[in-house]
Coordinates of C-alpha atoms in Angstrom, one line a residue:
X524 CA 17.0 23.0 6.4
X525 CA 16.6 20.2 8.9
X526 CA 15.7 16.8 7.7
X527 CA 14.1 14.3 10.0
X528 CA 12.1 11.1 10.3
X529 CA 10.5 12.5 13.5
X530 CA 6.8 12.9 12.8
X531 CA 5.9 14.2 16.3
X532 CA 2.9 16.5 16.2
X533 CA 1.7 15.0 12.9
X534 CA -1.6 13.3 12.4
X535 CA -1.6 10.3 10.1
X536 CA -4.6 8.3 8.8
X537 CA -4.0 4.7 7.7
X538 CA -6.9 3.0 5.9
X539 CA -7.2 -0.7 6.7
X540 CA -4.7 0.1 9.4
X541 CA -5.7 -2.5 11.9
X542 CA -4.5 -5.8 10.3
X543 CA -1.7 -7.2 8.1
X544 CA 0.2 -4.6 6.1
X545 CA -1.9 -1.8 7.4
X546 CA -1.1 -2.6 11.0
X547 CA 2.6 -2.6 10.2
X548 CA 2.2 0.8 8.7
X549 CA 0.3 2.1 11.7
X550 CA 3.0 0.8 14.0
X551 CA 5.8 2.5 12.1
X552 CA 4.0 5.9 12.3
X553 CA 3.4 5.4 16.0
X554 CA 7.2 4.7 16.4
X555 CA 7.9 7.9 14.4
X556 CA 5.9 9.9 17.0
X557 CA 2.8 10.6 14.9
X558 CA -0.7 10.5 16.2
X559 CA -2.2 7.6 14.2
X560 CA -5.8 7.0 13.3
X561 CA -6.6 3.7 11.7
X562 CA -9.8 3.3 9.8
X563 CA -11.5 0.1 8.7
X564 CA -15.0 -1.4 8.4
X565 CA -14.5 -3.6 11.4
X566 CA -12.8 -3.1 14.7
X567 CA -10.0 -5.5 15.7
X568 CA -9.9 -7.5 18.9
X569 CA -7.1 -5.4 20.2
X570 CA -5.1 -2.3 19.1
X571 CA -1.5 -1.3 19.8
X572 CA -1.2 1.3 22.6
X573 CA -1.7 4.7 21.3
X574 CA -3.5 3.7 18.0
X575 CA -7.0 5.3 17.6
X576 CA -9.6 3.4 15.6
X577 CA -12.5 4.9 13.7
X578 CA -15.0 2.6 11.8
X579 CA -15.2 3.8 8.2
X580 CA -16.1 2.2 4.8
X581 CA -13.7 3.9 2.4
X582 CA -16.1 3.0 -0.5
X583 CA -18.6 5.5 0.9
X584 CA -17.6 8.9 -0.6
X585 CA -19.9 10.9 1.7
X586 CA -18.7 9.1 4.9
X587 CA -15.1 9.5 3.9
X588 CA -15.6 13.3 3.3
X589 CA -17.4 13.7 6.6
X590 CA -14.6 11.8 8.5
X591 CA -11.9 14.0 6.9
X592 CA -13.8 17.2 7.6
X593 CA -14.2 16.2 11.2
X594 CA -10.5 16.0 11.9
X595 CA -8.8 18.9 13.7
X596 CA -5.6 18.3 11.7
X597 CA -4.4 16.0 8.9
X598 CA -0.8 15.7 7.7
X599 CA -0.5 12.2 6.2
X600 CA -2.9 9.7 4.7
X601 CA -1.8 6.2 3.7
X602 CA -4.3 4.5 1.3
X603 CA -3.7 1.0 2.3
X604 CA -7.1 -0.6 2.3
X605 CA -7.5 -3.1 -0.5
X606 CA -7.0 -6.7 -1.5
X607 CA -8.6 -9.4 -3.7
X608 CA -9.5 -13.1 -3.7
X609 CA -8.2 -15.4 -6.3
X610 CA -10.6 -14.9 -9.1
X611 CA -9.7 -15.5 -12.8
X612 CA -11.2 -12.9 -15.1
X613 CA -13.5 -15.3 -16.9
X614 CA -15.0 -16.6 -13.6
X615 CA -17.4 -15.2 -11.0
X616 CA -20.0 -12.5 -11.1
X617 CA -18.9 -9.4 -13.2
X618 CA -20.0 -7.3 -10.3
X619 CA -17.4 -8.9 -8.1
X620 CA -14.6 -7.8 -10.4
X621 CA -16.1 -4.3 -10.4
X622 CA -16.1 -4.3 -6.6
X623 CA -12.5 -5.3 -6.6
X624 CA -11.7 -2.3 -8.7
X625 CA -13.9 -0.1 -6.5
X626 CA -12.0 -1.1 -3.4
X627 CA -8.5 -0.8 -4.8
X628 CA -8.8 2.3 -7.1
X629 CA -12.1 4.2 -6.6
X630 CA -12.0 4.2 -2.8
X631 CA -8.4 5.5 -2.7
X632 CA -9.5 8.4 -5.0
X633 CA -12.4 9.2 -2.5
X634 CA -10.0 9.2 0.4
X635 CA -7.3 11.2 -1.5
X636 CA -9.9 13.8 -2.6
X637 CA -11.2 14.3 1.0
X638 CA -7.7 14.5 2.4
X639 CA -6.5 17.0 -0.2
X640 CA -9.4 19.3 0.6
X641 CA -8.4 19.4 4.2
X642 CA -4.6 19.6 3.5
X643 CA -5.0 22.4 1.0
X644 CA -6.7 24.5 3.6
X645 CA -3.9 23.8 6.1
X646 CA -0.2 23.4 5.9
X647 CA -0.3 20.8 3.1
X648 CA 0.6 17.2 3.6
X649 CA 1.5 13.8 2.1
X650 CA -0.7 11.2 0.6
X651 CA 0.7 7.7 0.0
X652 CA -0.9 5.0 -2.1
X653 CA -0.1 1.4 -1.3
X654 CA 0.3 -0.2 -4.8
X655 CA 1.5 -3.6 -5.7
X656 CA 3.8 -5.4 -8.1
X657 CA 0.6 -6.9 -9.6
X658 CA 0.1 -3.5 -11.1
X659 CA 3.4 -3.5 -13.1
X660 CA 3.4 -7.1 -14.3
X661 CA 0.9 -9.6 -15.5
X662 CA -1.5 -10.6 -12.7
X663 CA -3.2 -13.9 -13.7
X664 CA -6.0 -14.9 -11.4
X665 CA -6.2 -11.4 -10.0
X666 CA -6.6 -9.4 -13.2
X667 CA -9.1 -6.9 -11.9
X668 CA -6.8 -6.2 -8.9
X669 CA -3.8 -5.8 -11.0
X670 CA -5.6 -3.4 -13.3
X671 CA -6.8 -1.3 -10.3
X672 CA -3.2 -1.1 -8.9
X673 CA -1.9 -0.1 -12.3
X674 CA -4.6 2.6 -12.3
X675 CA -3.4 3.6 -8.8
X676 CA 0.1 4.3 -10.2
X677 CA -1.3 6.7 -12.8
X678 CA -3.6 8.3 -10.3
X679 CA -0.6 8.9 -8.0
X680 CA 1.3 10.7 -10.8
X681 CA -1.7 12.8 -11.9
X682 CA -2.7 13.9 -8.4
X683 CA 0.9 14.8 -7.6
X684 CA 0.7 17.4 -10.5
X685 CA -2.8 18.6 -9.8
X686 CA -2.3 19.1 -6.0
X687 CA 1.2 20.5 -5.9
X688 CA 2.9 22.3 -4.3
X689 CA 1.1 21.9 -1.0
X690 CA 0.3 18.2 -1.2
X691 CA 2.8 15.5 -2.2
X692 CA 1.4 12.2 -3.6
X693 CA 3.5 9.1 -3.8
X694 CA 3.0 5.4 -4.0
X695 CA 4.6 2.1 -2.7
X696 CA 5.0 -0.7 -5.3
X697 CA 4.8 -3.5 -2.7
X698 CA 5.8 -7.0 -3.3
X699 CA 4.9 -10.2 -1.3
X700 CA 4.4 -9.7 2.4
X701 CA 4.1 -12.2 5.2
X702 CA 0.9 -11.5 7.1
X703 CA -1.7 -13.6 9.0
X704 CA -3.3 -14.3 5.7
X705 CA -0.1 -15.5 3.8
X706 CA -1.3 -19.1 3.8
X707 CA -4.2 -18.2 1.6
X708 CA -1.8 -17.1 -1.2
X709 CA 1.3 -19.2 -0.6
X710 CA 0.2 -22.3 1.4
X711 CA 1.8 -23.8 4.4
X712 CA 5.2 -23.0 5.9
X713 CA 6.9 -25.1 3.2
X714 CA 5.0 -23.1 0.6
X715 CA 6.0 -19.8 2.1
X716 CA 9.6 -20.9 2.3
X717 CA 9.6 -22.0 -1.4
X718 CA 8.2 -18.6 -2.4
X719 CA 10.8 -16.8 -0.2
X720 CA 13.6 -18.5 -2.2
X721 CA 12.3 -16.7 -5.3
X722 CA 13.0 -13.3 -3.7
X723 CA 16.5 -11.9 -4.1
X724 CA 16.6 -10.8 -0.4
X725 CA 15.5 -14.3 0.6
X726 CA 12.4 -13.4 2.5
X727 CA 8.9 -12.0 2.3
X728 CA 8.4 -8.4 3.5
X729 CA 7.4 -7.8 7.0
X730 CA 4.4 -5.4 7.3
X731 CA 6.7 -3.0 9.2
X732 CA 8.9 -2.9 6.0
X733 CA 6.0 -1.2 4.2
X734 CA 5.5 1.1 7.2
X735 CA 9.1 2.2 7.3
X736 CA 8.9 3.1 3.6
X737 CA 5.7 5.1 4.2
X738 CA 7.3 7.0 7.1
X739 CA 10.1 7.9 4.8
X740 CA 7.8 9.2 2.1
X741 CA 5.9 11.2 4.7
X742 CA 9.0 12.7 6.2
X743 CA 11.2 15.7 5.6
X744 CA 13.7 13.4 4.0
X745 CA 11.3 12.9 1.1
X746 CA 10.3 16.6 0.9
X747 CA 11.2 16.8 -2.8
X748 CA 9.7 13.5 -3.7
X749 CA 6.3 13.5 -5.3
X750 CA 4.6 11.6 -8.1
X751 CA 7.0 8.7 -7.4
X752 CA 6.5 4.9 -6.9
X753 CA 8.9 3.4 -4.4
X754 CA 9.7 -0.3 -5.1
X755 CA 9.5 -2.3 -1.8
X756 CA 9.8 -5.9 -3.2
X757 CA 13.1 -7.3 -1.9
X758 CA 14.8 -7.0 -5.3
X759 CA 11.9 -8.2 -7.4
X760 CA 11.5 -11.6 -9.1
X761 CA 14.2 -13.6 -10.8
X762 CA 13.3 -13.8 -14.5
X763 CA 11.9 -17.2 -15.5
X764 CA 14.0 -17.4 -18.7
X765 CA 17.2 -17.6 -16.6
X766 CA 16.1 -20.9 -15.2
X767 CA 14.7 -22.1 -18.5
X768 CA 17.7 -21.2 -20.7
X769 CA 20.5 -23.8 -21.3
X770 CA 23.1 -21.3 -22.7
X771 CA 25.4 -21.6 -19.7
X772 CA 25.1 -25.3 -19.5
X773 CA 25.9 -25.6 -23.3
X774 CA 28.8 -23.3 -22.9
X775 CA 30.2 -25.4 -20.1
X776 CA 29.8 -28.6 -21.9
X777 CA 31.7 -27.2 -24.9
X778 CA 34.7 -26.2 -22.8

């Protein structure tokens, strides 16, 4: 059985695929030879050569269904659209928290359902959810987002069972990424550099790092991978207790 990362002849849809992490994912699929359709609510000022854009609000279940049914072929879907402002759970309008969950959990379900319906009638396919480390650790200041991403992990595992064997469903557990909006989360370059020093690999992810992982999950190389969450976080976060503890210092002083 041949195993390859060549996705020539495949059609991949990337939600939120025109900016930030989504654009990195779109570029990676283009480099792998796929035909790539990026969907988002608003068109970007420019697109990479070969990338097709279709306006779509992924929170609109009927529009999502019509879009998927209108495709001649669909092999891969990457549920990347999402995000959140900084909003502590006790603050703001409750409806804002509900909308965050809608975008980051309910909308991916709409997209996955529509994609699965098309894939089951064809040759099958791969659905990839872009999750976050916020879903596997406390997410203070973005609690609704973290809860939605935690739900996305469970959704991934459940759909992988329901839709097998024709459709594989996997997730990325994505860590911190350097994008055009990094300053909103980490501050100026000095702030970004300080945050990077907390990552074992010494840098924030590039959007293309997420794209490369998605290409792998969509490829023949991951043909027996389903219901999985791939950690893409540069080694994670150094536990805070290691810097707070004085055991090593005490031991050295006693020598």
